[in-house]
Amino acid sequence: MAAARVLLLPVRRLLHVPTRSPTLRTYASGTGFNFILVDKRGRGGSVGLIQLNRPKALNALCNDLIKELNQALKTFQEDPAVGAIVLTGGDKAFAAGADIKEMQNHTFQDCYSSNFLNHWDELTQVKKPIIAAVNGYALGGGCELAMMCDIIYAGEKAQFGQPEILLGTIPGAGGTQRLTRAVGKSLAMEMVLTGDRISAQEAHQAGLVSKVFPVDTLVEEAIRCAEKIAGNSKIITAIAKESVNAAFEMTLTEGNKLEKKLFYSTFATDDRKEGMAAFVEKRKASFRDK
């Protein structure tokens, strides 16, 4: 949750690195954004691409940035052409944390009365799969934001961490919960209690990250995966995502019962009929998202 500004004194020169991907444009509803860049990629614009864009602050997650992110996600969720979404940052930082200057004077009453950080979880309500393409620092809120996504791809120089303990607080947007489920109690406890970071390779070995790529190819690899996902039935993909996510909330017995019900529900769709017919007829399925 907290920005790692105190940890990044040796790399202040990075604060002035300009953002890359100049071809990104403001897509969502024709509305300009201040803190993100938005585009559509892939065949037929099947992949929504969102880039966090506060390079001078290492993409620190201020309140307005999260609001813009939620707006862009809502637009992509409602866009029938989009089947999957990629969320990325810059080469130096995915997001170095939440904006400490914005929150440092908050009181308990402020946080409690306003349900502080609650709107961060809106990302987890998006039914379309979201791939985090993480280059550079994913610390505090940046790590939490990446973990809210469905798949994490990392550049080979990425670093993950929850340094809130060094700022006199704890993670507040799922850091203690999602990290523990992803990497296990021992490593999560070590990271949360020491504030130490792990590398992309360590994150991959621990199960936090699916794959590691060179920095320059990371985003394109994430788009390629998203495009592949988008080629499947959108309704079946949403059902599959719901079933996998349920595994973190239920016992094995409860989860298996839900999986069976969701599996049965696919037999009410045209796409299930088309998929099985195409398999039997040895041809490529033509899904209509129905």
GROMACS .gro file of C-alpha atoms in nm, residues 135 154-156 212-219:
model
   12
  135ASN     CA    1   0.849  -0.399  -1.507
  154ALA     CA    2   0.715  -0.986  -1.495
  155GLY     CA    3   1.010  -0.826  -1.667
  156GLU     CA    4   1.341  -0.979  -1.566
  212VAL     CA    5   0.941  -1.377  -1.668
  213PHE     CA    6   1.043  -1.197  -1.990
  214PRO     CA    7   1.304  -0.944  -2.105
  215VAL     CA    8   1.202  -0.589  -2.020
  216ASP     CA    9   1.158  -0.485  -2.383
  217THR     CA   10   0.927  -0.773  -2.476
  218LEU     CA   11   0.717  -0.799  -2.159
  219VAL     CA   12   0.416  -0.591  -2.264
   0.00000   0.00000   0.00000
